[in-house]
Amino acid sequence: MKVLKTLAWIIGLILFIAIVLILFAPTVMHVERSVEINAPASVVWNDIVRFEKFNEWSAWRQMDSTAQYTISGDDGTVGATDSWSGKRIGEGRLQHLSLEPYKAVTQKLTFTSPFKSESDVYFQLSEAAGKTKVIWGFDTHYDRPQNVMSLFMKGALEKDFDQGLQHLKSMAEAEVKGPGTPNGIDVTVKEMNFPATTYAAVRKTIPMSRISDYYRQNLETIYNATTAANLQPGVPCGIFFTWDKKLHQTDMAAAIPVPEGSKPGNGYEIITLPAAQAAYADYYGPYSKIANAHVAIQKFITDKGRKIVPPTIEVYVTDPGKEKDSSKWLTKVIYFMQ
């Protein structure tokens, strides 16, 4: 009897504690963490709104190596969705609800497994003196008795947010500083005699954040049109005539080399670049770190006492659709100089 009474007393105490927790644990949870990054908002923004890059620095990616990610819609635009499925982090999706370029992002976070929930997520960016402060926030509601989870999850989420923001800081600062920095990639710069080259191209001034979308909208169209015209198109390129950091925009062309003497066709113009002296680097790696190659070439030209002459060319030698390992992607970056 004494054992039964003790057991009943323990069970009663546990039930009492559970009831107290359910009644007094908050039904809403707010998490907010911040970091200061030595990089302009335009660089940090791209690392946040592009799910491809978000998945590189997110602490949750490090937490579950088994997770599979699927990006739907135009990455970096309103409505784009990042979905995942993993043994440790379960299943869910993150969707862009609104984007205020270089200032604010609002998202909806939905978990479908191991439990169902919806949460509001946001980023706030503010730039001053070349540095960007990023605030990452999270708000959710729990019905009783699930609200007890908030007592245990808040600290874990704060840790995940802090860790993720440090990864973001390292990534963005590496993109600005170039080789030798955390996450940076060393590149070898060489000189070349650039031959006169003719391109079938679509040229426009666009926001920097829309470059990938611009390629997707135009390169395949140009390739198909030039193939139909029997022009034997070459390797796709990006030609950058201006790079306006204040307005966060670039005058650029999605372009594909074609034979000399080619004529404009339906949906594309002809751009011819004359022969010139140039410096170049064969960069291997993901596009998210290609800034390292640009910084290395700029330093190479400056150290030689030479002057950079627009435009700048990126030649996308490797097709990401055929080679899934981004560490093997080859991009030739070319700067003209005098």
PDB file of C-alpha atoms in Angstrom, residues 6 45 60 139 182 292 314:
ATOM      1  CA  THR A   6       4.017   6.855  -3.225  1.00  0.00           C
ATOM      2  CA  TRP A  45      20.428  40.475 -49.572  1.00  0.00           C
ATOM      3  CA  TRP A  60      19.629  23.460 -40.168  1.00  0.00           C
ATOM      4  CA  ASP A 139       6.909  34.348 -34.463  1.00  0.00           C
ATOM      5  CA  PRO A 182      36.803  32.447 -44.568  1.00  0.00           C
ATOM      6  CA  ASN A 292      36.490  36.064 -55.192  1.00  0.00           C
ATOM      7  CA  GLU A 314      31.774  35.736 -67.296  1.00  0.00           C
TER       8      GLU A 314
END
